[in-house]
GROMACS .gro file of C-alpha atoms in nm:
model
  489
    1MET     CA    1   0.000   0.000   0.000
    2GLU     CA    2   0.299   0.232   0.036
    3VAL     CA    3   0.304   0.294  -0.339
    4ILE     CA    4  -0.062   0.404  -0.324
    5PHE     CA    5  -0.004   0.662  -0.050
    6LYS     CA    6   0.305   0.789  -0.233
    7PHE     CA    7   0.103   0.837  -0.552
    8LEU     CA    8  -0.171   1.023  -0.365
    9GLN     CA    9   0.083   1.251  -0.196
   10GLU     CA   10   0.231   1.337  -0.534
   11ARG     CA   11  -0.122   1.422  -0.646
   12GLY     CA   12  -0.152   1.673  -0.360
   13TYR     CA   13  -0.326   1.469  -0.090
   14ASN     CA   14  -0.089   1.516   0.203
   15ASN     CA   15  -0.328   1.497   0.497
   16ILE     CA   16  -0.411   1.126   0.485
   17SER     CA   17  -0.351   0.946   0.816
   18GLN     CA   18  -0.181   0.617   0.738
   19SER     CA   19  -0.163   0.521   1.106
   20TYR     CA   20  -0.541   0.485   1.129
   21TYR     CA   21  -0.531   0.180   0.904
   22SER     CA   22  -0.337  -0.008   1.174
   23HIS     CA   23  -0.653   0.017   1.389
   24ILE     CA   24  -0.865  -0.121   1.105
   25ASN     CA   25  -0.628  -0.410   1.036
   26LYS     CA   26  -0.625  -0.494   1.408
   27TRP     CA   27  -1.007  -0.508   1.411
   28ILE     CA   28  -1.006  -0.733   1.105
   29ASP     CA   29  -0.758  -0.970   1.275
   30ILE     CA   30  -0.979  -0.986   1.585
   31TRP     CA   31  -1.289  -1.056   1.372
   32GLN     CA   32  -1.099  -1.337   1.198
   33GLY     CA   33  -1.007  -1.495   1.532
   34LYS     CA   34  -0.642  -1.386   1.513
   35ALA     CA   35  -0.638  -1.152   1.814
   36GLU     CA   36  -0.292  -1.095   1.960
   37TRP     CA   37  -0.404  -1.197   2.309
   38LEU     CA   38  -0.500  -1.548   2.192
   39ASN     CA   39  -0.142  -1.677   2.207
   40ILE     CA   40  -0.002  -1.718   2.558
   41GLN     CA   41   0.377  -1.734   2.598
   42THR     CA   42   0.514  -1.965   2.867
   43VAL     CA   43   0.832  -1.915   3.070
   44ASP     CA   44   1.028  -2.132   2.825
   45ASN     CA   45   0.917  -1.909   2.531
   46LYS     CA   46   0.666  -2.159   2.397
   47GLU     CA   47   0.322  -2.045   2.284
   48TYR     CA   48  -0.010  -2.218   2.320
   49PRO     CA   49  -0.342  -2.099   2.176
   50MET     CA   50  -0.617  -1.988   2.411
   51TYR     CA   51  -0.974  -2.111   2.396
   52SER     CA   52  -1.189  -1.835   2.247
   53LEU     CA   53  -1.560  -1.769   2.205
   54GLY     CA   54  -1.496  -1.562   1.890
   55MET     CA   55  -1.745  -1.301   2.005
   56ALA     CA   56  -1.605  -1.026   1.781
   57LYS     CA   57  -1.751  -1.205   1.481
   58ARG     CA   58  -2.070  -1.298   1.666
   59VAL     CA   59  -2.159  -0.939   1.761
   60CYS     CA   60  -2.111  -0.832   1.397
   61GLU     CA   61  -2.327  -1.121   1.273
   62ASP     CA   62  -2.599  -1.017   1.518
   63LEU     CA   63  -2.573  -0.658   1.393
   64ALA     CA   64  -2.640  -0.779   1.038
   65SER     CA   65  -2.923  -1.014   1.136
   66THR     CA   66  -3.089  -0.745   1.347
   67ILE     CA   67  -3.084  -0.477   1.078
   68THR     CA   68  -3.208  -0.719   0.809
   69SER     CA   69  -3.469  -0.882   1.036
   70GLU     CA   70  -3.734  -0.680   0.854
   71PRO     CA   71  -3.715  -0.656   0.471
   72PHE     CA   72  -3.610  -0.339   0.291
   73THR     CA   73  -3.872  -0.198   0.055
   74ILE     CA   74  -3.699   0.044  -0.184
   75THR     CA   75  -3.891   0.263  -0.431
   76ALA     CA   76  -3.767   0.517  -0.686
   77LYS     CA   77  -4.009   0.802  -0.757
   78LYS     CA   78  -3.966   0.796  -1.139
   79ASN     CA   79  -3.759   0.503  -1.267
   80ASN     CA   80  -3.861   0.236  -1.019
   81ASP     CA   81  -3.883  -0.054  -1.268
   82ILE     CA   82  -3.530   0.010  -1.390
   83LEU     CA   83  -3.399   0.045  -1.035
   84GLN     CA   84  -3.563  -0.279  -0.919
   85GLU     CA   85  -3.407  -0.467  -1.209
   86ASP     CA   86  -3.062  -0.322  -1.134
   87LEU     CA   87  -3.091  -0.402  -0.763
   88LYS     CA   88  -3.181  -0.760  -0.850
   89ARG     CA   89  -2.905  -0.809  -1.107
   90ALA     CA   90  -2.641  -0.654  -0.881
   91LYS     CA   91  -2.769  -0.867  -0.588
   92VAL     CA   92  -2.761  -0.562  -0.363
   93LEU     CA   93  -3.013  -0.685  -0.105
   94LYS     CA   94  -2.879  -1.040  -0.119
   95LYS     CA   95  -2.529  -0.915  -0.035
   96LEU     CA   96  -2.654  -0.668   0.226
   97PRO     CA   97  -2.608  -0.889   0.538
   98ALA     CA   98  -2.242  -0.949   0.444
   99ALA     CA   99  -2.194  -0.576   0.376
  100ILE     CA  100  -2.340  -0.486   0.717
  101GLU     CA  101  -2.105  -0.734   0.883
  102ILE     CA  102  -1.814  -0.563   0.705
  103MET     CA  103  -1.945  -0.232   0.839
  104GLY     CA  104  -1.955  -0.390   1.184
  105TYR     CA  105  -1.599  -0.521   1.207
  106SER     CA  106  -1.410  -0.264   1.000
  107GLY     CA  107  -1.623   0.039   1.090
  108THR     CA  108  -1.705   0.133   0.730
  109VAL     CA  109  -1.831  -0.050   0.424
  110GLY     CA  110  -1.807   0.090   0.073
  111THR     CA  111  -1.994  -0.010  -0.240
  112VAL     CA  112  -1.884   0.098  -0.588
  113ALA     CA  113  -2.105   0.074  -0.897
  114ARG     CA  114  -1.919  -0.022  -1.215
  115ILE     CA  115  -2.011  -0.069  -1.579
  116LYS     CA  116  -1.857  -0.371  -1.750
  117ASN     CA  117  -1.833  -0.466  -2.119
  118ALA     CA  118  -1.987  -0.146  -2.257
  119GLU     CA  119  -1.921  -0.022  -2.611
  120ILE     CA  120  -1.698   0.286  -2.589
  121THR     CA  121  -1.677   0.560  -2.851
  122GLN     CA  122  -1.487   0.887  -2.829
  123LYS     CA  123  -1.564   1.208  -3.016
  124ASN     CA  124  -1.402   1.548  -2.955
  125GLY     CA  125  -1.259   1.416  -2.629
  126VAL     CA  126  -1.599   1.304  -2.501
  127LEU     CA  127  -1.652   0.938  -2.417
  128THR     CA  128  -1.986   0.776  -2.495
  129LEU     CA  129  -2.097   0.440  -2.357
  130ALA     CA  130  -2.355   0.210  -2.512
  131LYS     CA  131  -2.504  -0.121  -2.401
  132THR     CA  132  -2.421  -0.449  -2.567
  133ASP     CA  133  -2.544  -0.802  -2.498
  134LYS     CA  134  -2.255  -0.843  -2.254
  135THR     CA  135  -2.292  -0.511  -2.074
  136LYS     CA  136  -2.378  -0.529  -1.706
  137ILE     CA  137  -2.383  -0.303  -1.404
  138GLN     CA  138  -2.230  -0.455  -1.095
  139THR     CA  139  -2.155  -0.346  -0.740
  140ILE     CA  140  -1.835  -0.422  -0.551
  141ASP     CA  141  -1.825  -0.414  -0.170
  142VAL     CA  142  -1.502  -0.305   0.002
  143LYS     CA  143  -1.376  -0.292   0.363
  144ALA     CA  144  -1.256   0.018   0.548
  145ASN     CA  145  -0.889  -0.063   0.484
  146GLN     CA  146  -0.960  -0.033   0.109
  147ILE     CA  147  -1.116   0.314   0.141
  148ILE     CA  148  -0.901   0.628   0.144
  149PRO     CA  149  -1.105   0.949   0.191
  150LEU     CA  150  -0.943   1.240   0.009
  151THR     CA  151  -1.176   1.533   0.075
  152ILE     CA  152  -1.420   1.568   0.366
  153GLU     CA  153  -1.679   1.845   0.404
  154ASP     CA  154  -1.891   1.873   0.717
  155GLY     CA  155  -1.828   1.507   0.798
  156GLU     CA  156  -1.923   1.389   0.447
  157ILE     CA  157  -1.662   1.217   0.229
  158ILE     CA  158  -1.668   1.395  -0.108
  159ASP     CA  159  -1.358   1.265  -0.287
  160CYS     CA  160  -1.248   0.910  -0.230
  161ALA     CA  161  -0.997   0.648  -0.344
  162ILE     CA  162  -1.083   0.278  -0.354
  163VAL     CA  163  -0.797   0.027  -0.346
  164SER     CA  164  -0.815  -0.343  -0.422
  165LYS     CA  165  -0.572  -0.625  -0.499
  166GLN     CA  166  -0.614  -0.804  -0.829
  167LYS     CA  167  -0.438  -1.052  -1.053
  168ARG     CA  168  -0.380  -0.919  -1.404
  169VAL     CA  169  -0.193  -1.041  -1.709
  170ILE     CA  170   0.103  -0.804  -1.754
  171ASN     CA  171   0.342  -0.879  -2.043
  172ASP     CA  172   0.200  -1.231  -2.075
  173LYS     CA  173   0.257  -1.300  -1.704
  174ILE     CA  174   0.008  -1.307  -1.420
  175LYS     CA  175   0.100  -1.035  -1.172
  176ASP     CA  176  -0.040  -0.919  -0.839
  177VAL     CA  177  -0.141  -0.556  -0.882
  178TYR     CA  178  -0.297  -0.277  -0.678
  179TYR     CA  179  -0.599  -0.127  -0.850
  180LEU     CA  180  -0.656   0.237  -0.750
  181GLU     CA  181  -0.989   0.394  -0.841
  182LEU     CA  182  -1.007   0.771  -0.778
  183HIS     CA  183  -1.343   0.949  -0.747
  184GLU     CA  184  -1.285   1.327  -0.751
  185LEU     CA  185  -1.561   1.588  -0.781
  186ARG     CA  186  -1.480   1.843  -1.050
  187GLU     CA  187  -1.674   2.133  -1.201
  188LYS     CA  188  -1.853   1.916  -1.459
  189GLY     CA  189  -1.907   1.621  -1.226
  190TYR     CA  190  -1.716   1.329  -1.080
  191GLN     CA  191  -1.392   1.243  -1.256
  192ILE     CA  192  -1.296   0.876  -1.234
  193THR     CA  193  -0.928   0.784  -1.266
  194ASN     CA  194  -0.810   0.423  -1.286
  195LYS     CA  195  -0.450   0.336  -1.199
  196PHE     CA  196  -0.269   0.000  -1.171
  197PHE     CA  197   0.056  -0.064  -0.982
  198ILE     CA  198   0.253  -0.388  -0.984
  199LYS     CA  199   0.276  -0.502  -0.622
  200GLU     CA  200   0.621  -0.655  -0.666
  201ASP     CA  201   0.808  -0.333  -0.747
  202GLY     CA  202   0.544  -0.057  -0.735
  203THR     CA  203   0.573   0.036  -1.102
  204GLU     CA  204   0.265   0.176  -1.275
  205THR     CA  205   0.119  -0.026  -1.561
  206ARG     CA  206  -0.174  -0.015  -1.801
  207VAL     CA  207  -0.455  -0.269  -1.834
  208ASP     CA  208  -0.639  -0.322  -2.160
  209GLY     CA  209  -1.012  -0.255  -2.156
  210VAL     CA  210  -1.005  -0.012  -1.862
  211ILE     CA  211  -1.055   0.360  -1.931
  212ASP     CA  212  -0.780   0.572  -1.776
  213THR     CA  213  -0.994   0.878  -1.699
  214TYR     CA  214  -1.354   0.984  -1.764
  215ASN     CA  215  -1.613   1.222  -1.623
  216THR     CA  216  -1.962   1.104  -1.524
  217LEU     CA  217  -2.105   1.456  -1.581
  218SER     CA  218  -2.290   1.424  -1.251
  219ASN     CA  219  -2.217   1.524  -0.892
  220VAL     CA  220  -2.375   1.199  -0.772
  221PRO     CA  221  -2.088   0.964  -0.674
  222LEU     CA  222  -2.055   0.611  -0.805
  223PHE     CA  223  -1.962   0.503  -0.451
  224SER     CA  224  -2.166   0.484  -0.134
  225LEU     CA  225  -2.028   0.450   0.219
  226GLY     CA  226  -2.198   0.307   0.526
  227LYS     CA  227  -2.070   0.363   0.879
  228ILE     CA  228  -2.170   0.241   1.224
  229GLY     CA  229  -2.412   0.491   1.379
  230ARG     CA  230  -2.161   0.610   1.642
  231VAL     CA  231  -1.915   0.897   1.661
  232ASN     CA  232  -1.558   0.778   1.606
  233PRO     CA  233  -1.347   0.889   1.907
  234ILE     CA  234  -1.013   0.799   1.744
  235SER     CA  235  -0.824   1.103   1.618
  236ASP     CA  236  -0.699   1.114   1.258
  237ASN     CA  237  -0.969   0.869   1.150
  238ASN     CA  238  -0.991   1.008   0.793
  239GLY     CA  239  -1.368   1.043   0.832
  240LEU     CA  240  -1.415   0.666   0.858
  241GLY     CA  241  -1.627   0.486   1.118
  242ILE     CA  242  -1.524   0.292   1.425
  243SER     CA  243  -1.567  -0.084   1.449
  244LEU     CA  244  -1.864  -0.209   1.650
  245PHE     CA  245  -1.612  -0.352   1.900
  246GLY     CA  246  -1.342  -0.090   1.839
  247ASP     CA  247  -1.363   0.043   2.195
  248SER     CA  248  -1.442  -0.298   2.348
  249ILE     CA  249  -1.103  -0.468   2.310
  250ASP     CA  250  -1.058  -0.499   2.687
  251GLN     CA  251  -1.398  -0.665   2.722
  252LEU     CA  252  -1.322  -0.914   2.443
  253THR     CA  253  -0.985  -0.994   2.603
  254ILE     CA  254  -1.135  -1.054   2.946
  255LEU     CA  255  -1.409  -1.273   2.799
  256ASP     CA  256  -1.157  -1.496   2.623
  257LEU     CA  257  -0.940  -1.514   2.937
  258VAL     CA  258  -1.239  -1.627   3.143
  259TYR     CA  259  -1.353  -1.878   2.881
  260ASN     CA  260  -0.998  -2.009   2.846
  261ASN     CA  261  -0.990  -2.068   3.221
  262PHE     CA  262  -1.314  -2.264   3.184
  263GLY     CA  263  -1.165  -2.478   2.907
  264MET     CA  264  -0.835  -2.532   3.087
  265ASP     CA  265  -1.018  -2.657   3.395
  266PHE     CA  266  -1.166  -2.937   3.187
  267LYS     CA  267  -0.847  -2.998   2.990
  268LEU     CA  268  -0.636  -3.028   3.304
  269GLY     CA  269  -0.910  -3.164   3.526
  270GLN     CA  270  -0.842  -3.534   3.485
  271LYS     CA  271  -0.730  -3.742   3.781
  272LEU     CA  272  -0.356  -3.733   3.847
  273MET     CA  273  -0.144  -4.003   4.015
  274LEU     CA  274   0.141  -3.833   4.199
  275ILE     CA  275   0.445  -4.047   4.275
  276ASN     CA  276   0.737  -3.973   4.496
  277LYS     CA  277   1.063  -3.948   4.301
  278LYS     CA  278   1.217  -4.200   4.544
  279LEU     CA  279   1.022  -4.467   4.354
  280THR     CA  280   1.171  -4.366   4.017
  281ARG     CA  281   1.516  -4.369   3.867
  282ILE     CA  282   1.694  -4.167   3.597
  283GLU     CA  283   1.835  -4.343   3.289
  284THR     CA  284   2.040  -4.206   3.003
  285GLU     CA  285   1.955  -4.288   2.642
  286GLU     CA  286   2.097  -4.203   2.303
  287TYR     CA  287   1.896  -4.040   2.023
  288THR     CA  288   1.952  -3.877   1.684
  289ASP     CA  289   1.850  -3.511   1.650
  290LYS     CA  290   1.691  -3.352   1.342
  291ASN     CA  291   2.037  -3.278   1.199
  292GLY     CA  292   2.146  -3.643   1.221
  293ASN     CA  293   2.379  -3.594   1.520
  294LEU     CA  294   2.395  -3.859   1.793
  295ARG     CA  295   2.309  -3.714   2.133
  296THR     CA  296   2.223  -3.834   2.486
  297ARG     CA  297   1.938  -3.736   2.715
  298GLU     CA  298   1.796  -3.838   3.050
  299HIS     CA  299   1.445  -3.973   3.109
  300ILE     CA  300   1.250  -4.086   3.412
  301VAL     CA  301   1.173  -4.456   3.460
  302TYR     CA  302   0.859  -4.523   3.664
  303PRO     CA  303   0.800  -4.843   3.866
  304SER     CA  304   0.557  -4.978   3.609
  305ASP     CA  305   0.833  -4.946   3.345
  306ILE     CA  306   1.078  -5.159   3.542
  307ARG     CA  307   0.999  -5.524   3.488
  308LYS     CA  308   1.151  -5.650   3.809
  309GLN     CA  309   1.001  -5.372   4.013
  310GLN     CA  310   0.631  -5.437   3.964
  311PHE     CA  311   0.610  -5.436   4.341
  312VAL     CA  312   0.821  -5.207   4.551
  313GLU     CA  313   0.906  -5.296   4.908
  314ILE     CA  314   0.940  -5.003   5.143
  315GLY     CA  315   1.091  -5.030   5.488
  316ASN     CA  316   0.896  -4.910   5.788
  317GLU     CA  317   1.147  -4.637   5.856
  318LEU     CA  318   1.038  -4.457   5.534
  319MET     CA  319   0.674  -4.455   5.636
  320ASP     CA  320   0.729  -4.340   5.993
  321ASP     CA  321   0.786  -3.977   5.891
  322VAL     CA  322   0.445  -3.825   5.968
  323ASN     CA  323   0.537  -3.502   5.788
  324GLU     CA  324   0.583  -3.672   5.450
  325LYS     CA  325   0.291  -3.754   5.218
  326PRO     CA  326   0.236  -4.113   5.098
  327TYR     CA  327   0.466  -4.220   4.819
  328ILE     CA  328   0.171  -4.259   4.579
  329PHE     CA  329  -0.153  -4.063   4.611
  330GLU     CA  330  -0.438  -3.930   4.393
  331TYR     CA  331  -0.518  -3.570   4.302
  332ASN     CA  332  -0.874  -3.494   4.189
  333PRO     CA  333  -0.904  -3.124   4.096
  334ASP     CA  334  -1.225  -2.923   4.134
  335LEU     CA  335  -1.365  -2.823   3.791
  336ARG     CA  336  -1.534  -2.506   3.929
  337VAL     CA  337  -1.809  -2.525   3.665
  338GLY     CA  338  -2.044  -2.289   3.846
  339ASP     CA  339  -1.782  -2.022   3.912
  340ASN     CA  340  -1.657  -2.037   3.554
  341LYS     CA  341  -2.009  -2.008   3.408
  342GLU     CA  342  -2.076  -1.704   3.622
  343GLY     CA  343  -1.747  -1.554   3.509
  344VAL     CA  344  -1.826  -1.608   3.140
  345GLN     CA  345  -2.177  -1.464   3.184
  346PHE     CA  346  -2.039  -1.158   3.362
  347ALA     CA  347  -1.787  -1.100   3.083
  348LEU     CA  348  -2.060  -1.144   2.820
  349ASP     CA  349  -2.279  -0.886   2.994
  350ASN     CA  350  -1.991  -0.637   2.995
  351LEU     CA  351  -1.919  -0.694   2.626
  352SER     CA  352  -2.282  -0.668   2.512
  353PHE     CA  353  -2.325  -0.347   2.710
  354LYS     CA  354  -2.010  -0.194   2.558
  355VAL     CA  355  -2.105  -0.272   2.195
  356GLY     CA  356  -2.448  -0.114   2.244
  357TYR     CA  357  -2.662  -0.425   2.295
  358GLY     CA  358  -2.725  -0.359   2.664
  359THR     CA  359  -2.667  -0.613   2.940
  360HIS     CA  360  -2.816  -0.964   2.940
  361PHE     CA  361  -2.828  -0.973   2.559
  362TYR     CA  362  -2.641  -1.305   2.557
  363SER     CA  363  -2.691  -1.607   2.778
  364PHE     CA  364  -2.421  -1.871   2.835
  365GLU     CA  365  -2.608  -2.203   2.845
  366THR     CA  366  -2.463  -2.555   2.825
  367GLY     CA  367  -2.139  -2.416   2.689
  368ASN     CA  368  -2.310  -2.226   2.404
  369ILE     CA  369  -2.398  -1.861   2.348
  370VAL     CA  370  -2.767  -1.795   2.287
  371THR     CA  371  -2.958  -1.471   2.250
  372ALA     CA  372  -3.188  -1.395   2.539
  373THR     CA  373  -3.499  -1.314   2.332
  374GLU     CA  374  -3.709  -1.153   2.605
  375ALA     CA  375  -3.421  -0.932   2.712
  376VAL     CA  376  -3.366  -0.818   2.353
  377ILE     CA  377  -3.708  -0.661   2.308
  378ALA     CA  378  -3.706  -0.498   2.653
  379ASN     CA  379  -3.350  -0.372   2.602
  380LYS     CA  380  -3.363   0.003   2.542
  381ASP     CA  381  -2.996   0.029   2.441
  382PHE     CA  382  -3.031  -0.250   2.186
  383VAL     CA  383  -3.351  -0.108   2.034
  384ASN     CA  384  -3.225   0.252   2.012
  385ASN     CA  385  -2.888   0.156   1.865
  386GLY     CA  386  -3.053  -0.091   1.628
  387ARG     CA  387  -3.281   0.177   1.486
  388LYS     CA  388  -2.991   0.420   1.456
  389ASN     CA  389  -2.786   0.167   1.261
  390ARG     CA  390  -3.086   0.081   1.042
  391GLU     CA  391  -3.115   0.450   0.948
  392ALA     CA  392  -2.743   0.455   0.860
  393VAL     CA  393  -2.793   0.151   0.635
  394ASN     CA  394  -3.093   0.323   0.470
  395GLU     CA  395  -2.872   0.618   0.369
  396TYR     CA  396  -2.606   0.377   0.244
  397LEU     CA  397  -2.864   0.195   0.028
  398ILE     CA  398  -2.999   0.520  -0.115
  399GLY     CA  399  -2.646   0.607  -0.225
  400ILE     CA  400  -2.615   0.269  -0.400
  401CYS     CA  401  -2.950   0.320  -0.576
  402ARG     CA  402  -2.848   0.660  -0.712
  403ALA     CA  403  -2.515   0.518  -0.831
  404LEU     CA  404  -2.701   0.243  -1.021
  405LEU     CA  405  -2.936   0.495  -1.182
  406LEU     CA  406  -2.636   0.706  -1.285
  407CYS     CA  407  -2.482   0.403  -1.455
  408GLU     CA  408  -2.804   0.357  -1.654
  409LYS     CA  409  -2.790   0.723  -1.757
  410MET     CA  410  -2.424   0.690  -1.861
  411LEU     CA  411  -2.527   0.397  -2.081
  412GLY     CA  412  -2.752   0.624  -2.285
  413ASN     CA  413  -3.086   0.641  -2.101
  414ALA     CA  414  -3.129   1.019  -2.093
  415SER     CA  415  -3.465   0.995  -1.914
  416ILE     CA  416  -3.297   0.881  -1.592
  417GLU     CA  417  -3.273   1.129  -1.306
  418GLU     CA  418  -3.005   0.999  -1.073
  419LYS     CA  419  -3.093   1.258  -0.806
  420GLN     CA  420  -3.456   1.154  -0.789
  421GLU     CA  421  -3.618   1.072  -0.457
  422ILE     CA  422  -3.549   0.720  -0.331
  423GLU     CA  423  -3.778   0.604  -0.056
  424ILE     CA  424  -3.710   0.320   0.184
  425ALA     CA  425  -4.028   0.238   0.370
  426GLU     CA  426  -4.022   0.272   0.745
  427VAL     CA  427  -4.065  -0.067   0.907
  428ASP     CA  428  -4.360  -0.098   1.144
  429GLY     CA  429  -4.270  -0.292   1.454
  430PHE     CA  430  -3.893  -0.299   1.387
  431LEU     CA  431  -3.735  -0.456   1.697
  432GLU     CA  432  -4.071  -0.514   1.863
  433ASP     CA  433  -4.218  -0.845   1.976
  434ASP     CA  434  -4.530  -0.990   1.812
  435SER     CA  435  -4.762  -0.924   2.106
  436THR     CA  436  -4.669  -0.553   2.111
  437VAL     CA  437  -4.722  -0.518   1.735
  438ARG     CA  438  -5.057  -0.700   1.754
  439GLN     CA  439  -5.188  -0.493   2.046
  440ARG     CA  440  -5.091  -0.163   1.882
  441ALA     CA  441  -5.255  -0.267   1.553
  442LYS     CA  442  -5.569  -0.370   1.740
  443GLU     CA  443  -5.590  -0.028   1.906
  444GLU     CA  444  -5.539   0.151   1.574
  445VAL     CA  445  -5.825  -0.049   1.417
  446ALA     CA  446  -6.049   0.042   1.710
  447MET     CA  447  -5.964   0.412   1.669
  448GLY     CA  448  -6.028   0.397   1.295
  449LEU     CA  449  -5.661   0.459   1.210
  450MET     CA  450  -5.614   0.125   1.038
  451SER     CA  451  -5.839  -0.084   0.815
  452LYS     CA  452  -5.921  -0.445   0.895
  453LYS     CA  453  -5.754  -0.545   0.571
  454ARG     CA  454  -5.432  -0.370   0.673
  455TYR     CA  455  -5.457  -0.537   1.017
  456LEU     CA  456  -5.467  -0.886   0.862
  457MET     CA  457  -5.176  -0.804   0.635
  458LYS     CA  458  -4.966  -0.657   0.918
  459VAL     CA  459  -5.037  -0.903   1.198
  460TYR     CA  460  -5.084  -1.228   1.007
  461GLY     CA  461  -4.855  -1.158   0.710
  462MET     CA  462  -5.132  -1.200   0.449
  463ASN     CA  463  -5.105  -1.043   0.109
  464GLU     CA  464  -5.383  -0.811  -0.010
  465GLU     CA  465  -5.576  -1.083  -0.195
  466GLU     CA  466  -5.568  -1.318   0.105
  467ALA     CA  467  -5.679  -1.041   0.341
  468ILE     CA  468  -5.976  -0.945   0.120
  469LYS     CA  469  -6.085  -1.311   0.091
  470GLU     CA  470  -6.059  -1.356   0.469
  471LEU     CA  471  -6.274  -1.047   0.530
  472GLN     CA  472  -6.535  -1.178   0.282
  473ASN     CA  473  -6.547  -1.508   0.474
  474ILE     CA  474  -6.586  -1.321   0.801
  475ASN     CA  475  -6.875  -1.116   0.657
  476LYS     CA  476  -7.050  -1.433   0.535
  477GLU     CA  477  -7.019  -1.590   0.880
  478ASP     CA  478  -7.159  -1.274   1.037
  479GLU     CA  479  -7.458  -1.285   0.801
  480ILE     CA  480  -7.530  -1.647   0.896
  481SER     CA  481  -7.497  -1.581   1.268
  482ASN     CA  482  -7.741  -1.286   1.244
  483ILE     CA  483  -8.029  -1.499   1.108
  484LYS     CA  484  -8.299  -1.548   1.374
  485ILE     CA  485  -8.451  -1.895   1.421
  486GLU     CA  486  -8.813  -1.771   1.415
  487GLU     CA  487  -8.758  -1.613   1.073
  488ARG     CA  488  -8.674  -1.948   0.913
  489VAL     CA  489  -8.945  -2.110   0.699
   0.00000   0.00000   0.00000
């Protein structure tokens, strides 16, 4: 990455904090289960891995599942049919849970819209794109360590560089290259610059089929960034977000230490037979080391290893010392299951509180982590932070939608308005339990604020046709029940 920062400095971007990316890479390592505290060093400089619950990944998975627990309904005011087709082809909503998890562990997720396999013509210095049978619009998701903000205004990233590693054929050889994609807002619109650098020596190279520089003629960016809904307290953060567990490293460490203690109790908890060294003897043996050299070493020979010493006779004078333990005795350690479970639960409560889920979000049962469902709904911290993060994801999705519409316009559809209003429907009952949603809907029907049809659709998940049919059946039953017996012939 050094060659990328050097290129950007030569281009005039001298205020980029490179040190912040060490924080991001540390978070990624923790999410991958490679936290530095997971390897304990013994006094003889040997390392052994700790037992870990891997909760850094779990809290990010729960962030994604919470935000996507209710579907996203996206509508464009003018070109909705085109937008829906692009969203489907680019698999935006299908990839959303993974993108939110990226946002969780790296603090920021970026999505770039790109046009592939378009027909390119150039006239008077102006590039024109046209669709072919192979043309497609795709979206690429990137982590925070691939995003380099260049210009920030009032907390909003205006100019941005996206970096990715690729394999490209250079001079008939496959090379690892850095692909740098610059998005810079100019007077006529965003200027996109594509650069490739060979990773091996940092030299710049060209790639066939990729336009060096072009202008989108729009101030709508082809990238959209999503950040955790929290203020980043780390200085020199380049305008990027903080990881969901970025300020919870101590809590993650303590949790793994406690869980490791739990595991070690079981690992080392088997019965031990302790034997006095007076019943053993030391022998010397020869062996060949890994370099083929003949060496000697000492090893202990126990009574059971000595054929003629299956039974050992001990004189009375050895047993008369009341201060000495028996020559052979058992040791049965206490597993401390209850204490360890309480310790793990306490550490889990501290972690869930620190990441914004409130206490008692997780329950440690039978050695597994489960979500305490009742506590989730009643958890004010979890609900408030969940809604805040959902709003952040909504803005991120709107940015993706406008980038897709701009790509359609660049491909020749002049009727597209990339700045048009994009609406993401508010979700009724988001992070509420079924009984609360049902009771509120019932009250709204009674007050005349909701139709019975809407009630059936909301509470029972019926579509409009099913709800209308159900209401017709209810009306028929009411008509039958209202017939009086004396009126029958």
